[in-house]
Amino acid sequence: MIILPARPEDVPRLVRFRVDAAAWLTPMGIDQWSAPFPVEHIAASVSAGEVFLVKEVEEGEAVATVTLDRTIDPEIWDLWTPEEREEPALYVHKLAVDRRYGGRSLGGRLLDWAGDRAAQQGSRWLRLDAWTSNARLHQYYLQQGFKHVRTTTDPDEVSGWLAQRPARHAEHGFDDRTSPPLRPLPPLSNHHA
């Protein structure tokens, strides 16, 4: 399988990942991704080069996706402490695998790829926020080597379960057709305040 950057024409498929995941989760009583996500936000992440797709062949349909960036979403900026925000990290968002490809370790391989990319650019951490009420997802991330940092008590924060694992080089097994990772950058400052 190959991993490559998403293009603007992939936005409908990225939206479908969310819709399909919500439809799969709803019967389990999990409301994650049940509200539509603004398409313009997805398109902006694609334009910024932050969205990646896994495909069996380059011109085939995407079977998994992940968004990986250096920026903490402004919605959860204050969930990370000032000290944590100063540490070099990459942030995983919107990881999704087509259910027809479930059970093939694609999610774990994507996390290994993301951690490898983080290590290549000098980040200390690979971090994520997960849906606060999705205990099954929390368990999955813990099994992937993430350590729970904390969960917000703010009832209005739907994605307030924070976790991280050290960035590290890893064999992910993808034919990586993405651009080389960015060179190390200085820590982020609080530009969202």
Backbone as JSON Lines, residues from 0, in Angstrom:
{"i":0,"aa":"M","n":[0.83,-1.18,0.0],"ca":[0.0,0.0,0.0],"c":[0.88,1.24,0.0]}
{"i":1,"aa":"I","n":[0.31,2.29,-0.57],"ca":[1.06,3.55,-0.68],"c":[0.4,4.62,0.18]}
{"i":2,"aa":"I","n":[1.19,5.6,0.58],"ca":[0.66,6.77,1.27],"c":[1.09,7.99,0.49]}
{"i":3,"aa":"L","n":[0.13,8.87,0.28],"ca":[0.41,10.07,-0.51],"c":[-0.45,11.22,-0.01]}
{"i":4,"aa":"P","n":[-0.06,12.45,-0.37],"ca":[-0.84,13.6,0.09],"c":[-2.2,13.64,-0.6]}
{"i":5,"aa":"A","n":[-3.19,14.1,0.13],"ca":[-4.52,14.3,-0.46],"c":[-4.47,15.51,-1.38]}
{"i":6,"aa":"R","n":[-5.35,15.49,-2.37],"ca":[-5.49,16.6,-3.32],"c":[-6.9,17.17,-3.18]}
{"i":7,"aa":"P","n":[-7.13,18.38,-3.71],"ca":[-8.47,18.98,-3.58],"c":[-9.59,18.06,-4.07]}
{"i":8,"aa":"E","n":[-9.34,17.3,-5.11],"ca":[-10.4,16.41,-5.63],"c":[-10.7,15.25,-4.69]}
{"i":9,"aa":"D","n":[-9.89,15.07,-3.63],"ca":[-10.13,14.01,-2.65],"c":[-11.08,14.44,-1.53]}
{"i":10,"aa":"V","n":[-11.45,15.71,-1.48],"ca":[-12.29,16.2,-0.38],"c":[-13.6,15.41,-0.24]}
{"i":11,"aa":"P","n":[-14.33,15.1,-1.33],"ca":[-15.55,14.3,-1.14],"c":[-15.28,12.95,-0.47]}
{"i":12,"aa":"R","n":[-14.17,12.3,-0.81],"ca":[-13.84,11.02,-0.17],"c":[-13.53,11.24,1.31]}
{"i":13,"aa":"L","n":[-12.85,12.33,1.65],"ca":[-12.54,12.62,3.04],"c":[-13.82,12.87,3.84]}
{"i":14,"aa":"V","n":[-14.77,13.56,3.25],"ca":[-16.06,13.75,3.91],"c":[-16.74,12.4,4.12]}
{"i":15,"aa":"R","n":[-16.69,11.54,3.12],"ca":[-17.33,10.23,3.22],"c":[-16.7,9.38,4.33]}
{"i":16,"aa":"F","n":[-15.38,9.5,4.54],"ca":[-14.75,8.78,5.66],"c":[-15.47,9.12,6.96]}
{"i":17,"aa":"R","n":[-15.74,10.4,7.18],"ca":[-16.39,10.84,8.42],"c":[-17.82,10.34,8.49]}
{"i":18,"aa":"V","n":[-18.55,10.46,7.41],"ca":[-19.94,10.02,7.38],"c":[-20.03,8.52,7.63]}
{"i":19,"aa":"D","n":[-19.17,7.75,6.96],"ca":[-19.17,6.3,7.14],"c":[-18.79,5.91,8.57]}
{"i":20,"aa":"A","n":[-17.79,6.6,9.13],"ca":[-17.38,6.29,10.5],"c":[-18.51,6.59,11.48]}
{"i":21,"aa":"A","n":[-19.18,7.71,11.3],"ca":[-20.3,8.06,12.18],"c":[-21.41,7.01,12.08]}
{"i":22,"aa":"A","n":[-21.7,6.55,10.86],"ca":[-22.74,5.53,10.68],"c":[-22.35,4.22,11.35]}
{"i":23,"aa":"W","n":[-21.07,3.89,11.37],"ca":[-20.6,2.67,12.02],"c":[-20.66,2.8,13.53]}
{"i":24,"aa":"L","n":[-20.34,3.99,14.06],"ca":[-20.27,4.21,15.5],"c":[-21.64,4.4,16.16]}
{"i":25,"aa":"T","n":[-22.57,4.99,15.44],"ca":[-23.88,5.32,16.03],"c":[-24.59,4.12,16.65]}
{"i":26,"aa":"P","n":[-24.65,2.95,15.98],"ca":[-25.32,1.8,16.62],"c":[-24.64,1.33,17.91]}
{"i":27,"aa":"M","n":[-23.38,1.73,18.12],"ca":[-22.68,1.38,19.35],"c":[-22.92,2.41,20.44]}
{"i":28,"aa":"G","n":[-23.75,3.41,20.14],"ca":[-24.05,4.45,21.12],"c":[-22.98,5.52,21.2]}
{"i":29,"aa":"I","n":[-22.15,5.64,20.18],"ca":[-21.07,6.62,20.16],"c":[-21.44,7.7,19.15]}
{"i":30,"aa":"D","n":[-21.48,8.96,19.62],"ca":[-21.92,10.06,18.75],"c":[-20.77,10.76,18.01]}
{"i":31,"aa":"Q","n":[-19.6,10.17,18.02],"ca":[-18.44,10.78,17.37],"c":[-18.72,11.03,15.89]}
{"i":32,"aa":"W","n":[-18.37,12.22,15.45],"ca":[-18.47,12.66,14.06],"c":[-19.9,12.66,13.54]}
{"i":33,"aa":"S","n":[-20.89,12.65,14.45],"ca":[-22.27,12.65,14.0],"c":[-22.69,14.0,13.44]}
{"i":34,"aa":"A","n":[-22.08,15.08,13.89],"ca":[-22.35,16.4,13.33],"c":[-21.45,16.6,12.11]}
{"i":35,"aa":"P","n":[-22.0,17.14,11.03],"ca":[-21.18,17.37,9.84],"c":[-20.0,18.29,10.14]}
{"i":36,"aa":"F","n":[-18.87,17.98,9.56],"ca":[-17.67,18.79,9.73],"c":[-17.59,19.74,8.54]}
{"i":37,"aa":"P","n":[-17.28,21.01,8.77],"ca":[-17.26,21.96,7.65],"c":[-16.29,21.52,6.54]}
{"i":38,"aa":"V","n":[-16.83,21.38,5.36],"ca":[-16.03,20.94,4.2],"c":[-14.88,21.9,3.96]}
{"i":39,"aa":"E","n":[-15.09,23.19,4.21],"ca":[-14.03,24.17,3.96],"c":[-12.83,23.94,4.89]}
{"i":40,"aa":"H","n":[-13.07,23.4,6.09],"ca":[-11.95,23.08,6.99],"c":[-11.14,21.91,6.45]}
{"i":41,"aa":"I","n":[-11.84,20.91,5.93],"ca":[-11.14,19.77,5.33],"c":[-10.34,20.24,4.13]}
{"i":42,"aa":"A","n":[-10.95,21.06,3.27],"ca":[-10.27,21.57,2.08],"c":[-9.05,22.4,2.46]}
{"i":43,"aa":"A","n":[-9.16,23.2,3.53],"ca":[-8.01,24.01,3.97],"c":[-6.87,23.12,4.44]}
{"i":44,"aa":"S","n":[-7.18,22.04,5.15],"ca":[-6.13,21.11,5.6],"c":[-5.46,20.43,4.41]}
{"i":45,"aa":"V","n":[-6.26,20.09,3.4],"ca":[-5.7,19.5,2.18],"c":[-4.77,20.49,1.51]}
{"i":46,"aa":"S","n":[-5.22,21.74,1.37],"ca":[-4.4,22.77,0.72],"c":[-3.1,23.03,1.49]}
{"i":47,"aa":"A","n":[-3.16,22.88,2.8],"ca":[-1.97,23.09,3.64],"c":[-1.01,21.9,3.6]}
{"i":48,"aa":"G","n":[-1.39,20.81,2.91],"ca":[-0.52,19.65,2.82],"c":[-0.51,18.8,4.08]}
{"i":49,"aa":"E","n":[-1.58,18.86,4.87],"ca":[-1.63,18.15,6.15],"c":[-2.39,16.84,6.1]}
{"i":50,"aa":"V","n":[-3.05,16.53,4.99],"ca":[-3.91,15.36,4.89],"c":[-3.26,14.32,4.0]}
{"i":51,"aa":"F","n":[-3.27,13.07,4.47],"ca":[-2.62,11.98,3.74],"c":[-3.6,10.83,3.56]}
{"i":52,"aa":"L","n":[-3.43,10.12,2.45],"ca":[-4.3,9.01,2.11],"c":[-3.5,7.74,1.92]}
{"i":53,"aa":"V","n":[-4.11,6.62,2.26],"ca":[-3.55,5.31,1.97],"c":[-4.39,4.71,0.85]}
{"i":54,"aa":"K","n":[-3.71,4.2,-0.17],"ca":[-4.37,3.57,-1.31],"c":[-3.64,2.3,-1.66]}
{"i":55,"aa":"E","n":[-4.35,1.4,-2.32],"ca":[-3.68,0.2,-2.82],"c":[-2.87,0.53,-4.06]}
{"i":56,"aa":"V","n":[-3.41,1.39,-4.91],"ca":[-2.71,1.89,-6.1],"c":[-2.94,3.38,-6.18]}
{"i":57,"aa":"E","n":[-2.02,4.1,-6.78],"ca":[-2.05,5.56,-6.74],"c":[-3.36,6.15,-7.26]}
{"i":58,"aa":"E","n":[-3.92,5.61,-8.3],"ca":[-5.16,6.16,-8.86],"c":[-6.4,5.48,-8.28]}
{"i":59,"aa":"G","n":[-6.24,4.63,-7.29],"ca":[-7.37,3.93,-6.68],"c":[-8.04,4.78,-5.62]}
{"i":60,"aa":"E","n":[-9.07,4.19,-5.02],"ca":[-9.8,4.88,-3.96],"c":[-9.02,4.8,-2.65]}
{"i":61,"aa":"A","n":[-9.08,5.86,-1.87],"ca":[-8.42,5.88,-0.57],"c":[-9.1,4.89,0.37]}
{"i":62,"aa":"V","n":[-8.29,4.16,1.12],"ca":[-8.82,3.19,2.09],"c":[-8.57,3.62,3.53]}
{"i":63,"aa":"A","n":[-7.78,4.67,3.73],"ca":[-7.53,5.22,5.06],"c":[-7.02,6.64,4.9]}
{"i":64,"aa":"T","n":[-7.13,7.4,5.97],"ca":[-6.67,8.79,5.94],"c":[-6.2,9.21,7.32]}
{"i":65,"aa":"V","n":[-5.32,10.19,7.34],"ca":[-4.89,10.83,8.58],"c":[-4.51,12.27,8.25]}
{"i":66,"aa":"T","n":[-4.77,13.14,9.2],"ca":[-4.3,14.52,9.12],"c":[-3.2,14.66,10.16]}
{"i":67,"aa":"L","n":[-2.11,15.27,9.74],"ca":[-0.94,15.39,10.61],"c":[-0.4,16.8,10.48]}
{"i":68,"aa":"D","n":[-0.34,17.51,11.61],"ca":[0.17,18.88,11.53],"c":[0.89,19.27,12.81]}
{"i":69,"aa":"R","n":[1.48,20.46,12.76],"ca":[2.22,21.0,13.9],"c":[1.36,21.91,14.75]}
{"i":70,"aa":"T","n":[0.15,22.15,14.31],"ca":[-0.69,23.15,14.95],"c":[-1.75,22.49,15.82]}
{"i":71,"aa":"I","n":[-1.87,22.96,17.03],"ca":[-2.94,22.52,17.9],"c":[-4.2,23.23,17.45]}
{"i":72,"aa":"D","n":[-5.26,22.48,17.25],"ca":[-6.54,23.06,16.86],"c":[-6.92,24.14,17.87]}
{"i":73,"aa":"P","n":[-7.31,25.33,17.39],"ca":[-7.68,26.4,18.33],"c":[-8.78,26.0,19.31]}
{"i":74,"aa":"E","n":[-9.63,25.05,18.91],"ca":[-10.71,24.59,19.79],"c":[-10.17,23.88,21.04]}
{"i":75,"aa":"I","n":[-8.98,23.27,20.91],"ca":[-8.44,22.52,22.06],"c":[-7.1,23.09,22.54]}
{"i":76,"aa":"W","n":[-6.72,24.27,22.04],"ca":[-5.43,24.89,22.39],"c":[-5.22,24.91,23.89]}
{"i":77,"aa":"D","n":[-6.24,25.33,24.62],"ca":[-6.08,25.5,26.06],"c":[-6.13,24.19,26.84]}
{"i":78,"aa":"L","n":[-6.39,23.06,26.18],"ca":[-6.35,21.77,26.87],"c":[-4.92,21.3,27.12]}
{"i":79,"aa":"W","n":[-3.98,21.78,26.31],"ca":[-2.57,21.48,26.51],"c":[-1.97,22.62,27.34]}
{"i":80,"aa":"T","n":[-1.12,22.29,28.29],"ca":[-0.53,23.31,29.16],"c":[0.46,24.16,28.36]}
{"i":81,"aa":"P","n":[0.79,25.35,28.85],"ca":[1.79,26.17,28.16],"c":[3.11,25.43,27.97]}
{"i":82,"aa":"E","n":[3.51,24.65,28.97],"ca":[4.77,23.89,28.86],"c":[4.66,22.84,27.76]}
{"i":83,"aa":"E","n":[3.54,22.15,27.69],"ca":[3.34,21.14,26.65],"c":[3.31,21.77,25.27]}
{"i":84,"aa":"R","n":[2.69,22.92,25.16],"ca":[2.61,23.59,23.86],"c":[3.98,24.02,23.35]}
{"i":85,"aa":"E","n":[4.91,24.22,24.25],"ca":[6.27,24.63,23.84],"c":[7.12,23.45,23.36]}
{"i":86,"aa":"E","n":[6.72,22.23,23.69],"ca":[7.49,21.05,23.27],"c":[7.21,20.75,21.8]}
{"i":87,"aa":"P","n":[8.26,20.42,21.04],"ca":[8.03,20.1,19.63],"c":[7.21,18.82,19.48]}
{"i":88,"aa":"A","n":[6.1,18.92,18.75],"ca":[5.2,17.79,18.59],"c":[4.47,17.88,17.26]}
{"i":89,"aa":"L","n":[4.04,16.73,16.78],"ca":[3.1,16.67,15.66],"c":[1.78,16.13,16.22]}
{"i":90,"aa":"Y","n":[0.68,16.58,15.61],"ca":[-0.65,16.26,16.1],"c":[-1.41,15.46,15.05]}
{"i":91,"aa":"V","n":[-1.96,14.33,15.49],"ca":[-2.77,13.45,14.64],"c":[-4.23,13.88,14.77]}
{"i":92,"aa":"H","n":[-4.89,13.98,13.63],"ca":[-6.31,14.3,13.59],"c":[-6.99,13.41,12.55]}
{"i":93,"aa":"K","n":[-8.26,13.19,12.72],"ca":[-9.14,12.61,11.69],"c":[-8.62,11.3,11.09]}
{"i":94,"aa":"L","n":[-8.04,10.47,11.93],"ca":[-7.61,9.14,11.48],"c":[-8.85,8.3,11.21]}
{"i":95,"aa":"A","n":[-8.95,7.74,10.01],"ca":[-10.1,6.91,9.65],"c":[-9.66,5.83,8.68]}
{"i":96,"aa":"V","n":[-10.24,4.64,8.86],"ca":[-9.97,3.5,7.98],"c":[-11.31,3.02,7.44]}
{"i":97,"aa":"D","n":[-11.37,2.8,6.15],"ca":[-12.58,2.23,5.53],"c":[-12.88,0.91,6.22]}
{"i":98,"aa":"R","n":[-14.12,0.68,6.63],"ca":[-14.47,-0.53,7.37],"c":[-14.15,-1.8,6.6]}
{"i":99,"aa":"R","n":[-14.15,-1.75,5.27],"ca":[-13.79,-2.94,4.49],"c":[-12.33,-3.32,4.71]}
{"i":100,"aa":"Y","n":[-11.53,-2.4,5.25],"ca":[-10.11,-2.65,5.51],"c":[-9.81,-2.74,7.0]}
{"i":101,"aa":"G","n":[-10.84,-2.81,7.82],"ca":[-10.66,-2.95,9.26],"c":[-9.97,-4.27,9.58]}
{"i":102,"aa":"G","n":[-9.24,-4.29,10.68],"ca":[-8.57,-5.51,11.12],"c":[-7.27,-5.81,10.39]}
{"i":103,"aa":"R","n":[-6.79,-4.87,9.59],"ca":[-5.54,-5.08,8.84],"c":[-4.39,-4.22,9.37]}
{"i":104,"aa":"S","n":[-4.58,-3.65,10.53],"ca":[-3.56,-2.82,11.19],"c":[-3.23,-1.54,10.45]}
{"i":105,"aa":"L","n":[-4.12,-1.08,9.57],"ca":[-3.83,0.15,8.83],"c":[-3.74,1.36,9.77]}
{"i":106,"aa":"G","n":[-4.63,1.43,10.76],"ca":[-4.58,2.55,11.7],"c":[-3.26,2.57,12.46]}
{"i":107,"aa":"G","n":[-2.83,1.42,12.95],"ca":[-1.56,1.34,13.66],"c":[-0.38,1.69,12.78]}
{"i":108,"aa":"R","n":[-0.43,1.24,11.54],"ca":[0.65,1.57,10.6],"c":[0.67,3.07,10.3]}
{"i":109,"aa":"L","n":[-0.51,3.68,10.19],"ca":[-0.56,5.12,9.97],"c":[0.01,5.88,11.16]}
{"i":110,"aa":"L","n":[-0.29,5.4,12.37],"ca":[0.29,6.04,13.55],"c":[1.81,5.86,13.58]}
{"i":111,"aa":"D","n":[2.3,4.69,13.17],"ca":[3.75,4.49,13.09],"c":[4.37,5.42,12.05]}
{"i":112,"aa":"W","n":[3.7,5.57,10.9],"ca":[4.19,6.49,9.87],"c":[4.22,7.91,10.41]}
{"i":113,"aa":"A","n":[3.16,8.32,11.11],"ca":[3.1,9.67,11.66],"c":[4.2,9.87,12.7]}
{"i":114,"aa":"G","n":[4.42,8.88,13.56],"ca":[5.48,8.98,14.56],"c":[6.86,9.03,13.93]}
{"i":115,"aa":"D","n":[7.04,8.28,12.85],"ca":[8.3,8.3,12.11],"c":[8.52,9.68,11.5]}
{"i":116,"aa":"R","n":[7.48,10.23,10.91],"ca":[7.56,11.57,10.31],"c":[7.88,12.61,11.39]}
{"i":117,"aa":"A","n":[7.24,12.48,12.55],"ca":[7.51,13.4,13.65],"c":[8.98,13.31,14.07]}
{"i":118,"aa":"A","n":[9.5,12.1,14.19],"ca":[10.9,11.92,14.58],"c":[11.84,12.51,13.54]}
{"i":119,"aa":"Q","n":[11.52,12.33,12.26],"ca":[12.37,12.86,11.2],"c":[12.49,14.38,11.26]}
{"i":120,"aa":"Q","n":[11.45,15.04,11.74],"ca":[11.55,16.5,11.8],"c":[11.87,17.02,13.19]}
{"i":121,"aa":"G","n":[12.32,16.14,14.05],"ca":[12.83,16.57,15.34],"c":[11.79,16.79,16.41]}
{"i":122,"aa":"S","n":[10.58,16.3,16.21],"ca":[9.56,16.43,17.25],"c":[9.82,15.45,18.38]}
{"i":123,"aa":"R","n":[9.45,15.85,19.56],"ca":[9.59,14.96,20.72],"c":[8.38,14.05,20.85]}
{"i":124,"aa":"W","n":[7.19,14.56,20.46],"ca":[5.96,13.83,20.71],"c":[5.1,13.69,19.46]}
{"i":125,"aa":"L","n":[4.33,12.62,19.45],"ca":[3.19,12.46,18.55],"c":[1.98,12.54,19.48]}
{"i":126,"aa":"R","n":[1.11,13.51,19.23],"ca":[0.0,13.76,20.14],"c":[-1.34,13.66,19.42]}
{"i":127,"aa":"L","n":[-2.38,13.48,20.22],"ca":[-3.72,13.46,19.67],"c":[-4.74,13.83,20.73]}
{"i":128,"aa":"D","n":[-5.88,14.22,20.25],"ca":[-7.05,14.36,21.12],"c":[-8.09,13.41,20.54]}
{"i":129,"aa":"A","n":[-8.82,12.76,21.42],"ca":[-9.83,11.79,20.98],"c":[-11.17,12.15,21.59]}
{"i":130,"aa":"W","n":[-12.2,11.65,20.94],"ca":[-13.57,11.88,21.39],"c":[-13.69,11.49,22.86]}
{"i":131,"aa":"T","n":[-14.11,12.41,23.69],"ca":[-14.1,12.21,25.14],"c":[-14.88,10.98,25.59]}
{"i":132,"aa":"S","n":[-16.0,10.7,24.96],"ca":[-16.86,9.61,25.41],"c":[-16.6,8.27,24.7]}
{"i":133,"aa":"N","n":[-15.6,8.2,23.84],"ca":[-15.35,6.98,23.08],"c":[-14.27,6.13,23.76]}
{"i":134,"aa":"A","n":[-14.67,5.4,24.79],"ca":[-13.72,4.58,25.57],"c":[-13.05,3.53,24.7]}
{"i":135,"aa":"R","n":[-13.75,3.02,23.72],"ca":[-13.17,2.01,22.82],"c":[-11.98,2.6,22.05]}
{"i":136,"aa":"L","n":[-12.14,3.85,21.6],"ca":[-11.05,4.53,20.89],"c":[-9.88,4.81,21.83]}
{"i":137,"aa":"H","n":[-10.16,5.2,23.05],"ca":[-9.09,5.43,24.04],"c":[-8.27,4.16,24.22]}
{"i":138,"aa":"Q","n":[-8.96,3.03,24.37],"ca":[-8.27,1.75,24.56],"c":[-7.39,1.44,23.35]}
{"i":139,"aa":"Y","n":[-7.91,1.7,22.16],"ca":[-7.13,1.47,20.94],"c":[-5.83,2.28,20.97]}
{"i":140,"aa":"Y","n":[-5.92,3.57,21.29],"ca":[-4.71,4.4,21.31],"c":[-3.75,3.94,22.4]}
{"i":141,"aa":"L","n":[-4.25,3.53,23.53],"ca":[-3.37,2.99,24.58],"c":[-2.65,1.74,24.08]}
{"i":142,"aa":"Q","n":[-3.35,0.88,23.34],"ca":[-2.72,-0.31,22.77],"c":[-1.67,0.05,21.72]}
{"i":143,"aa":"Q","n":[-1.78,1.23,21.13],"ca":[-0.81,1.69,20.13],"c":[0.37,2.43,20.77]}
{"i":144,"aa":"G","n":[0.46,2.37,22.08],"ca":[1.61,2.94,22.77],"c":[1.44,4.37,23.26]}
{"i":145,"aa":"F","n":[0.26,4.95,23.1],"ca":[0.02,6.29,23.61],"c":[-0.22,6.22,25.11]}
{"i":146,"aa":"K","n":[0.15,7.28,25.79],"ca":[-0.11,7.42,27.22],"c":[-1.15,8.52,27.4]}
{"i":147,"aa":"H","n":[-2.16,8.22,28.19],"ca":[-3.19,9.2,28.48],"c":[-2.57,10.33,29.29]}
{"i":148,"aa":"V","n":[-2.76,11.56,28.84],"ca":[-2.25,12.73,29.54],"c":[-3.29,13.25,30.52]}
{"i":149,"aa":"R","n":[-4.51,13.47,30.02],"ca":[-5.61,13.91,30.86],"c":[-6.87,13.99,30.0]}
{"i":150,"aa":"T","n":[-7.99,14.08,30.68],"ca":[-9.28,14.3,30.02],"c":[-9.89,15.54,30.63]}
{"i":151,"aa":"T","n":[-10.34,16.43,29.8],"ca":[-10.96,17.65,30.3],"c":[-12.29,17.34,30.99]}
{"i":152,"aa":"T","n":[-12.62,18.15,31.96],"ca":[-13.91,18.02,32.63],"c":[-14.95,18.98,32.03]}
{"i":153,"aa":"D","n":[-14.55,19.74,31.02],"ca":[-15.46,20.68,30.35],"c":[-16.5,19.89,29.55]}
{"i":154,"aa":"P","n":[-17.77,19.96,29.93],"ca":[-18.8,19.17,29.24],"c":[-19.03,19.61,27.8]}
{"i":155,"aa":"D","n":[-18.58,20.8,27.44],"ca":[-18.75,21.29,26.07],"c":[-17.64,20.82,25.13]}
{"i":156,"aa":"E","n":[-16.59,20.2,25.68],"ca":[-15.47,19.73,24.86],"c":[-15.68,18.27,24.49]}
{"i":157,"aa":"V","n":[-16.0,18.02,23.22],"ca":[-16.3,16.65,22.8],"c":[-15.06,15.82,22.51]}
{"i":158,"aa":"S","n":[-13.94,16.49,22.26],"ca":[-12.71,15.78,21.93],"c":[-11.63,16.15,22.94]}
{"i":159,"aa":"G","n":[-11.87,15.81,24.19],"ca":[-11.01,16.26,25.26],"c":[-10.17,15.21,25.94]}
{"i":160,"aa":"W","n":[-10.04,14.02,25.32],"ca":[-9.17,12.97,25.85],"c":[-7.83,13.13,25.16]}
{"i":161,"aa":"L","n":[-6.81,13.55,25.9],"ca":[-5.49,13.86,25.34],"c":[-4.51,12.73,25.6]}
{"i":162,"aa":"A","n":[-3.7,12.43,24.59],"ca":[-2.7,11.37,24.73],"c":[-1.49,11.72,23.88]}
{"i":163,"aa":"Q","n":[-0.37,11.09,24.21],"ca":[0.86,11.29,23.45],"c":[1.74,10.06,23.57]}
{"i":164,"aa":"R","n":[2.64,9.93,22.62],"ca":[3.69,8.93,22.71],"c":[4.94,9.56,22.1]}
{"i":165,"aa":"P","n":[6.12,9.09,22.52],"ca":[7.33,9.67,21.94],"c":[7.37,9.47,20.42]}
{"i":166,"aa":"A","n":[7.83,10.5,19.73],"ca":[8.08,10.38,18.29],"c":[9.25,9.42,18.14]}
{"i":167,"aa":"R","n":[9.13,8.49,17.19],"ca":[10.21,7.52,17.0],"c":[10.19,6.99,15.58]}
{"i":168,"aa":"H","n":[11.38,6.64,15.13],"ca":[11.49,6.04,13.8],"c":[10.83,4.66,13.84]}
{"i":169,"aa":"A","n":[10.11,4.33,12.77],"ca":[9.37,3.08,12.76],"c":[9.28,2.53,11.34]}
{"i":170,"aa":"E","n":[9.19,1.23,11.25],"ca":[8.91,0.55,9.99],"c":[7.4,0.46,9.85]}
{"i":171,"aa":"H","n":[6.86,1.22,8.93],"ca":[5.41,1.25,8.76],"c":[4.94,0.42,7.57]}
{"i":172,"aa":"G","n":[5.85,0.11,6.66],"ca":[5.52,-0.75,5.54],"c":[4.83,-0.08,4.37]}
{"i":173,"aa":"F","n":[4.62,1.24,4.42],"ca":[4.0,1.92,3.29],"c":[5.05,2.31,2.25]}
{"i":174,"aa":"D","n":[4.64,2.35,1.01],"ca":[5.41,3.0,-0.04],"c":[5.1,4.48,0.12]}
{"i":175,"aa":"D","n":[5.99,5.21,0.74],"ca":[5.76,6.61,1.12],"c":[6.02,7.52,-0.07]}
{"i":176,"aa":"R","n":[4.96,8.08,-0.62],"ca":[5.07,8.99,-1.76],"c":[4.74,10.42,-1.36]}
{"i":177,"aa":"T","n":[4.98,10.74,-0.11],"ca":[4.78,12.1,0.37],"c":[6.09,12.85,0.24]}
{"i":178,"aa":"S","n":[6.0,14.14,0.36],"ca":[7.21,14.96,0.36],"c":[7.99,14.66,1.62]}
{"i":179,"aa":"P","n":[9.28,14.9,1.59],"ca":[10.03,14.73,2.85],"c":[9.42,15.61,3.93]}
{"i":180,"aa":"P","n":[9.47,15.18,5.16],"ca":[8.91,16.0,6.24],"c":[9.61,17.34,6.32]}
{"i":181,"aa":"L","n":[8.92,18.29,6.9],"ca":[9.51,19.6,7.12],"c":[10.73,19.47,8.02]}
{"i":182,"aa":"R","n":[11.65,20.37,7.86],"ca":[12.81,20.4,8.76],"c":[12.34,20.8,10.15]}
{"i":183,"aa":"P","n":[13.12,20.48,11.15],"ca":[12.72,20.86,12.52],"c":[12.44,22.35,12.62]}
{"i":184,"aa":"L","n":[11.4,22.68,13.34],"ca":[11.03,24.07,13.58],"c":[11.09,24.35,15.06]}
{"i":185,"aa":"P","n":[11.22,25.62,15.43],"ca":[11.18,25.94,16.86],"c":[9.81,25.64,17.43]}
{"i":186,"aa":"P","n":[9.7,25.52,18.75],"ca":[8.4,25.25,19.37],"c":[7.39,26.32,18.99]}
{"i":187,"aa":"L","n":[6.12,25.94,19.03],"ca":[5.04,26.88,18.74],"c":[4.91,27.88,19.87]}
{"i":188,"aa":"S","n":[4.55,29.1,19.52],"ca":[4.2,30.07,20.55],"c":[2.68,30.16,20.59]}
{"i":189,"aa":"N","n":[2.16,30.8,21.57],"ca":[0.71,30.88,21.73],"c":[0.15,31.92,20.77]}
{"i":190,"aa":"H","n":[0.05,31.55,19.5],"ca":[-0.47,32.48,18.51],"c":[-1.98,32.44,18.42]}
{"i":191,"aa":"H","n":[-2.61,31.59,19.22],"ca":[-4.07,31.48,19.2],"c":[-4.72,32.36,20.27]}
{"i":192,"aa":"A","n":[-3.94,32.89,21.18],"ca":[-4.52,33.65,22.28],"c":[-5.03,35.0,21.82]}
